[in-house]
Amino acid sequence: MAGQDTNLREQVFQQIRGEIIAGHATPGSMYSVPSIAESLGTSTTPVREALLELVRLGLLEPHRNRGFRVTAPSVSEAHDIFEMREVLEVHAAAAVAKMTTKDISGLIPIADEIAAAVEGRNFRAYLMADRKFHYLLTAAAGNAILTETVFSLRDRMRFYGDDSDEGLERQRASVPEHYKIAELAMKGGERELATLLKRHIRAWEPLFMKAVTKGNKPRLSLV
């Protein structure tokens, strides 16, 4: 029973985190523990634990007798996240590029997944593959705390504007970038890799800031 609850908690956590990060669940949306538990045919315990973990990540906030509300990111918070991602991910990637022994051959197949997701206009698949790509690259540096910090920051981001023409164009532009990042990390192009990765991370920032500033509500059909 404990194992089943753990699996359900992870299932709920991953599903709702994905909805929030992708923009399906807009700021102010409410999640009800009893409703989710009923839809899954389970007890409320694993559902509540999953939502509390999302509170810890800053994606939800609890409201007594109402449920859990999706939080709204601020412009300053968004800017800080992009800034810290750039610093930490570039540091990790540069460390990987300098290594003589590294296991990052999996980057190319994941870049293929990213390309397929863009071709199919499947933003959920794009997000999942992009996350895998950056996790493999960052984790290869061998600093577990740095990796945990980076992905905690990524989990606080919301991808707004991705269904716009500019958002779709940014996804398409990122495809060759992922292949080039993989190539440079494997062959040891440290400086060129740092420059490209900075640009790659920051390229989403104008789209994100525009949406946050205007209070746009995402109208995703992709994720």
mmCIF file of C-alpha atoms in Angstrom:
data_model
loop_
_atom_site.group_PDB
_atom_site.id
_atom_site.type_symbol
_atom_site.label_atom_id
_atom_site.label_comp_id
_atom_site.label_asym_id
_atom_site.label_seq_id
_atom_site.Cartn_x
_atom_site.Cartn_y
_atom_site.Cartn_z
ATOM 1 C CA MET A 1 0.000 0.000 0.000
ATOM 2 C CA ALA A 2 2.838 2.375 0.839
ATOM 3 C CA GLY A 3 4.425 1.704 -2.541
ATOM 4 C CA GLN A 4 1.137 2.358 -4.308
ATOM 5 C CA ASP A 5 0.712 5.678 -2.473
ATOM 6 C CA THR A 6 4.250 6.671 -3.451
ATOM 7 C CA ASN A 7 3.525 5.959 -7.116
ATOM 8 C CA LEU A 8 0.261 7.902 -6.976
ATOM 9 C CA ARG A 9 1.948 10.827 -5.241
ATOM 10 C CA GLU A 10 4.599 10.943 -7.964
ATOM 11 C CA GLN A 11 1.943 10.637 -10.678
ATOM 12 C CA VAL A 12 -0.048 13.567 -9.281
ATOM 13 C CA PHE A 13 3.106 15.608 -8.689
ATOM 14 C CA GLN A 14 4.399 15.144 -12.240
ATOM 15 C CA GLN A 15 1.032 15.779 -13.874
ATOM 16 C CA ILE A 16 0.215 18.987 -12.009
ATOM 17 C CA ARG A 17 3.756 20.319 -12.170
ATOM 18 C CA GLY A 18 3.657 19.786 -15.941
ATOM 19 C CA GLU A 19 0.328 21.600 -16.237
ATOM 20 C CA ILE A 20 1.609 24.589 -14.272
ATOM 21 C CA ILE A 21 5.018 24.870 -15.924
ATOM 22 C CA ALA A 22 3.539 24.521 -19.413
ATOM 23 C CA GLY A 23 0.914 27.148 -18.661
ATOM 24 C CA HIS A 24 -2.206 24.978 -18.792
ATOM 25 C CA ALA A 25 -3.030 25.864 -15.194
ATOM 26 C CA THR A 26 -3.121 29.655 -15.135
ATOM 27 C CA PRO A 27 -2.359 31.732 -12.014
ATOM 28 C CA GLY A 28 -5.332 31.648 -9.676
ATOM 29 C CA SER A 29 -6.513 28.198 -10.774
ATOM 30 C CA MET A 30 -7.501 25.988 -7.846
ATOM 31 C CA TYR A 31 -6.716 22.317 -7.239
ATOM 32 C CA SER A 32 -8.982 20.364 -4.903
ATOM 33 C CA VAL A 33 -7.512 17.403 -3.033
ATOM 34 C CA PRO A 34 -10.848 15.519 -2.757
ATOM 35 C CA SER A 35 -11.652 16.073 -6.439
ATOM 36 C CA ILE A 36 -8.284 14.794 -7.631
ATOM 37 C CA ALA A 37 -8.425 11.835 -5.250
ATOM 38 C CA GLU A 38 -11.931 10.944 -6.447
ATOM 39 C CA SER A 39 -10.907 11.109 -10.110
ATOM 40 C CA LEU A 40 -8.009 8.736 -9.399
ATOM 41 C CA GLY A 41 -10.032 6.465 -7.142
ATOM 42 C CA THR A 42 -7.537 6.846 -4.309
ATOM 43 C CA SER A 43 -7.281 8.292 -0.815
ATOM 44 C CA THR A 44 -6.510 11.955 -0.280
ATOM 45 C CA THR A 45 -3.131 11.287 1.373
ATOM 46 C CA PRO A 46 -0.897 10.867 -1.714
ATOM 47 C CA VAL A 47 -2.692 13.732 -3.461
ATOM 48 C CA ARG A 48 -2.198 16.109 -0.529
ATOM 49 C CA GLU A 49 1.472 15.117 -0.237
ATOM 50 C CA ALA A 50 2.014 15.822 -3.947
ATOM 51 C CA LEU A 51 0.377 19.241 -3.717
ATOM 52 C CA LEU A 52 2.370 20.146 -0.613
ATOM 53 C CA GLU A 53 5.557 19.325 -2.502
ATOM 54 C CA LEU A 54 4.435 21.748 -5.217
ATOM 55 C CA VAL A 55 3.881 24.343 -2.482
ATOM 56 C CA ARG A 56 7.495 23.812 -1.437
ATOM 57 C CA LEU A 57 8.572 24.516 -5.027
ATOM 58 C CA GLY A 58 6.573 27.739 -5.044
ATOM 59 C CA LEU A 59 4.126 26.607 -7.733
ATOM 60 C CA LEU A 60 1.080 26.377 -5.443
ATOM 61 C CA GLU A 61 -0.107 28.030 -2.257
ATOM 62 C CA PRO A 62 -2.590 26.477 0.191
ATOM 63 C CA HIS A 63 -5.951 28.111 0.886
ATOM 64 C CA ARG A 64 -7.825 26.810 3.900
ATOM 65 C CA ASN A 65 -11.048 24.960 3.029
ATOM 66 C CA ARG A 66 -10.616 25.798 -0.662
ATOM 67 C CA GLY A 67 -7.639 23.873 -1.952
ATOM 68 C CA PHE A 68 -4.351 24.856 -3.547
ATOM 69 C CA ARG A 69 -4.034 27.910 -5.783
ATOM 70 C CA VAL A 70 -1.587 28.273 -8.669
ATOM 71 C CA THR A 71 0.794 31.120 -7.876
ATOM 72 C CA ALA A 72 1.611 33.989 -10.227
ATOM 73 C CA PRO A 73 5.294 34.577 -10.994
ATOM 74 C CA SER A 74 6.522 38.148 -10.736
ATOM 75 C CA VAL A 75 8.694 39.887 -13.312
ATOM 76 C CA SER A 76 11.561 40.221 -10.832
ATOM 77 C CA GLU A 77 11.360 36.545 -9.869
ATOM 78 C CA ALA A 78 11.363 35.509 -13.523
ATOM 79 C CA HIS A 79 14.408 37.669 -14.239
ATOM 80 C CA ASP A 80 16.243 36.227 -11.236
ATOM 81 C CA ILE A 81 15.502 32.672 -12.376
ATOM 82 C CA PHE A 82 16.880 33.284 -15.857
ATOM 83 C CA GLU A 83 19.966 34.947 -14.397
ATOM 84 C CA MET A 84 20.698 32.098 -11.996
ATOM 85 C CA ARG A 85 20.033 29.431 -14.611
ATOM 86 C CA GLU A 86 22.541 31.094 -16.905
ATOM 87 C CA VAL A 87 25.226 31.276 -14.227
ATOM 88 C CA LEU A 88 24.803 27.718 -12.961
ATOM 89 C CA GLU A 89 24.140 25.859 -16.207
ATOM 90 C CA VAL A 90 26.985 27.566 -18.049
ATOM 91 C CA HIS A 91 29.334 26.755 -15.166
ATOM 92 C CA ALA A 92 28.291 23.095 -15.239
ATOM 93 C CA ALA A 93 28.525 22.800 -19.025
ATOM 94 C CA ALA A 94 31.984 24.391 -19.067
ATOM 95 C CA ALA A 95 33.124 21.875 -16.462
ATOM 96 C CA VAL A 96 31.788 19.027 -18.599
ATOM 97 C CA ALA A 97 33.488 20.369 -21.735
ATOM 98 C CA LYS A 98 36.857 20.337 -19.934
ATOM 99 C CA MET A 99 36.504 16.721 -18.785
ATOM 100 C CA THR A 100 38.566 14.105 -20.582
ATOM 101 C CA THR A 101 36.154 11.334 -19.567
ATOM 102 C CA LYS A 102 32.414 11.994 -19.685
ATOM 103 C CA ASP A 103 29.224 10.104 -20.438
ATOM 104 C CA ILE A 104 27.068 12.486 -22.464
ATOM 105 C CA SER A 105 26.572 10.492 -25.663
ATOM 106 C CA GLY A 106 22.863 10.462 -24.823
ATOM 107 C CA LEU A 107 22.581 14.156 -25.703
ATOM 108 C CA ILE A 108 22.246 13.480 -29.439
ATOM 109 C CA PRO A 109 19.287 11.051 -29.160
ATOM 110 C CA ILE A 110 17.551 13.533 -26.854
ATOM 111 C CA ALA A 111 18.201 16.320 -29.369
ATOM 112 C CA ASP A 112 16.459 14.051 -31.893
ATOM 113 C CA GLU A 113 13.458 13.879 -29.537
ATOM 114 C CA ILE A 114 13.419 17.675 -29.329
ATOM 115 C CA ALA A 115 13.466 17.955 -33.123
ATOM 116 C CA ALA A 116 10.601 15.453 -33.435
ATOM 117 C CA ALA A 117 8.558 17.301 -30.814
ATOM 118 C CA VAL A 118 8.966 20.599 -32.657
ATOM 119 C CA GLU A 119 8.072 18.970 -35.968
ATOM 120 C CA GLY A 120 4.928 17.532 -34.394
ATOM 121 C CA ARG A 121 4.128 20.779 -32.553
ATOM 122 C CA ASN A 122 3.954 18.813 -29.319
ATOM 123 C CA PHE A 123 5.048 21.235 -26.628
ATOM 124 C CA ARG A 124 4.648 18.710 -23.800
ATOM 125 C CA ALA A 125 7.093 16.387 -25.548
ATOM 126 C CA TYR A 126 9.373 19.366 -26.232
ATOM 127 C CA LEU A 127 9.442 20.352 -22.552
ATOM 128 C CA MET A 128 10.123 16.791 -21.409
ATOM 129 C CA ALA A 129 12.936 16.268 -23.923
ATOM 130 C CA ASP A 130 14.461 19.690 -23.207
ATOM 131 C CA ARG A 131 14.426 18.895 -19.502
ATOM 132 C CA LYS A 132 16.163 15.549 -20.107
ATOM 133 C CA PHE A 133 18.774 17.210 -22.314
ATOM 134 C CA HIS A 134 19.705 19.890 -19.808
ATOM 135 C CA TYR A 135 19.588 17.441 -16.905
ATOM 136 C CA LEU A 136 22.070 15.103 -18.584
ATOM 137 C CA LEU A 137 24.392 17.974 -19.463
ATOM 138 C CA THR A 138 24.241 19.577 -16.007
ATOM 139 C CA ALA A 139 24.445 16.337 -14.020
ATOM 140 C CA ALA A 140 27.509 15.239 -15.988
ATOM 141 C CA ALA A 141 29.492 17.925 -14.141
ATOM 142 C CA GLY A 142 29.212 15.727 -11.057
ATOM 143 C CA ASN A 143 27.878 18.360 -8.650
ATOM 144 C CA ALA A 144 24.622 16.998 -7.247
ATOM 145 C CA ILE A 145 23.743 20.159 -5.306
ATOM 146 C CA LEU A 146 24.253 22.359 -8.372
ATOM 147 C CA THR A 147 22.058 20.040 -10.441
ATOM 148 C CA GLU A 148 19.323 20.037 -7.808
ATOM 149 C CA THR A 149 19.432 23.842 -7.628
ATOM 150 C CA VAL A 150 19.211 24.268 -11.404
ATOM 151 C CA PHE A 151 16.202 22.016 -11.714
ATOM 152 C CA SER A 152 14.491 23.584 -8.748
ATOM 153 C CA LEU A 153 14.809 26.884 -10.637
ATOM 154 C CA ARG A 154 13.509 25.325 -13.856
ATOM 155 C CA ASP A 155 10.510 23.939 -11.975
ATOM 156 C CA ARG A 156 9.569 27.473 -10.913
ATOM 157 C CA MET A 157 9.429 28.710 -14.497
ATOM 158 C CA ARG A 158 6.244 29.014 -16.548
ATOM 159 C CA PHE A 159 6.485 28.715 -20.306
ATOM 160 C CA TYR A 160 4.101 31.384 -21.533
ATOM 161 C CA GLY A 161 3.997 32.565 -25.120
ATOM 162 C CA ASP A 162 5.072 29.219 -26.544
ATOM 163 C CA ASP A 163 1.915 28.862 -28.672
ATOM 164 C CA SER A 164 2.473 32.258 -30.298
ATOM 165 C CA ASP A 165 4.257 32.593 -33.633
ATOM 166 C CA GLU A 166 7.344 33.820 -31.773
ATOM 167 C CA GLY A 167 7.173 30.906 -29.357
ATOM 168 C CA LEU A 168 6.952 28.324 -32.117
ATOM 169 C CA GLU A 169 9.807 30.028 -33.951
ATOM 170 C CA ARG A 170 11.925 29.917 -30.773
ATOM 171 C CA GLN A 171 11.283 26.194 -30.477
ATOM 172 C CA ARG A 172 12.357 25.666 -34.078
ATOM 173 C CA ALA A 173 15.483 27.782 -33.570
ATOM 174 C CA SER A 174 16.403 25.748 -30.493
ATOM 175 C CA VAL A 175 16.663 22.501 -32.474
ATOM 176 C CA PRO A 176 20.061 23.193 -34.113
ATOM 177 C CA GLU A 177 21.179 24.852 -30.883
ATOM 178 C CA HIS A 178 20.684 21.608 -28.962
ATOM 179 C CA TYR A 179 22.726 19.659 -31.516
ATOM 180 C CA LYS A 180 25.509 22.256 -31.396
ATOM 181 C CA ILE A 181 25.511 22.302 -27.580
ATOM 182 C CA ALA A 182 25.882 18.510 -27.589
ATOM 183 C CA GLU A 183 28.712 18.679 -30.128
ATOM 184 C CA LEU A 184 30.651 21.331 -28.210
ATOM 185 C CA ALA A 185 30.193 19.563 -24.872
ATOM 186 C CA MET A 186 31.511 16.310 -26.334
ATOM 187 C CA LYS A 187 34.488 17.746 -28.214
ATOM 188 C CA GLY A 188 35.488 20.259 -25.539
ATOM 189 C CA GLY A 189 34.623 23.635 -27.040
ATOM 190 C CA GLU A 190 34.394 25.334 -23.659
ATOM 191 C CA ARG A 191 34.258 29.015 -24.629
ATOM 192 C CA GLU A 192 32.011 28.564 -27.644
ATOM 193 C CA LEU A 193 29.740 26.340 -25.563
ATOM 194 C CA ALA A 194 29.439 28.974 -22.822
ATOM 195 C CA THR A 195 28.500 31.651 -25.358
ATOM 196 C CA LEU A 196 25.916 29.463 -27.088
ATOM 197 C CA LEU A 197 24.363 28.187 -23.863
ATOM 198 C CA LYS A 198 23.955 31.717 -22.489
ATOM 199 C CA ARG A 199 22.146 32.737 -25.662
ATOM 200 C CA HIS A 200 20.102 29.527 -25.650
ATOM 201 C CA ILE A 201 18.844 30.088 -22.093
ATOM 202 C CA ARG A 202 18.189 33.808 -22.448
ATOM 203 C CA ALA A 203 16.353 33.465 -25.778
ATOM 204 C CA TRP A 204 13.143 32.513 -23.956
ATOM 205 C CA GLU A 205 13.310 35.457 -21.571
ATOM 206 C CA PRO A 206 11.721 38.170 -23.792
ATOM 207 C CA LEU A 207 8.748 35.929 -24.591
ATOM 208 C CA PHE A 208 8.300 35.010 -20.967
ATOM 209 C CA MET A 209 8.619 38.583 -19.706
ATOM 210 C CA LYS A 210 6.178 39.880 -22.296
ATOM 211 C CA ALA A 211 3.551 37.381 -21.202
ATOM 212 C CA VAL A 212 4.108 37.947 -17.475
ATOM 213 C CA THR A 213 4.059 41.743 -17.837
ATOM 214 C CA LYS A 214 0.840 41.778 -19.837
ATOM 215 C CA GLY A 215 -0.768 39.096 -17.716
ATOM 216 C CA ASN A 216 -1.443 36.977 -20.794
ATOM 217 C CA LYS A 217 -3.265 33.736 -20.233
ATOM 218 C CA PRO A 218 -1.763 30.831 -22.168
ATOM 219 C CA ARG A 219 -4.084 29.040 -24.570
ATOM 220 C CA LEU A 220 -2.084 25.890 -25.004
ATOM 221 C CA SER A 221 -3.294 22.907 -26.937
ATOM 222 C CA LEU A 222 0.181 21.443 -27.117
ATOM 223 C CA VAL A 223 0.968 20.497 -23.535
#
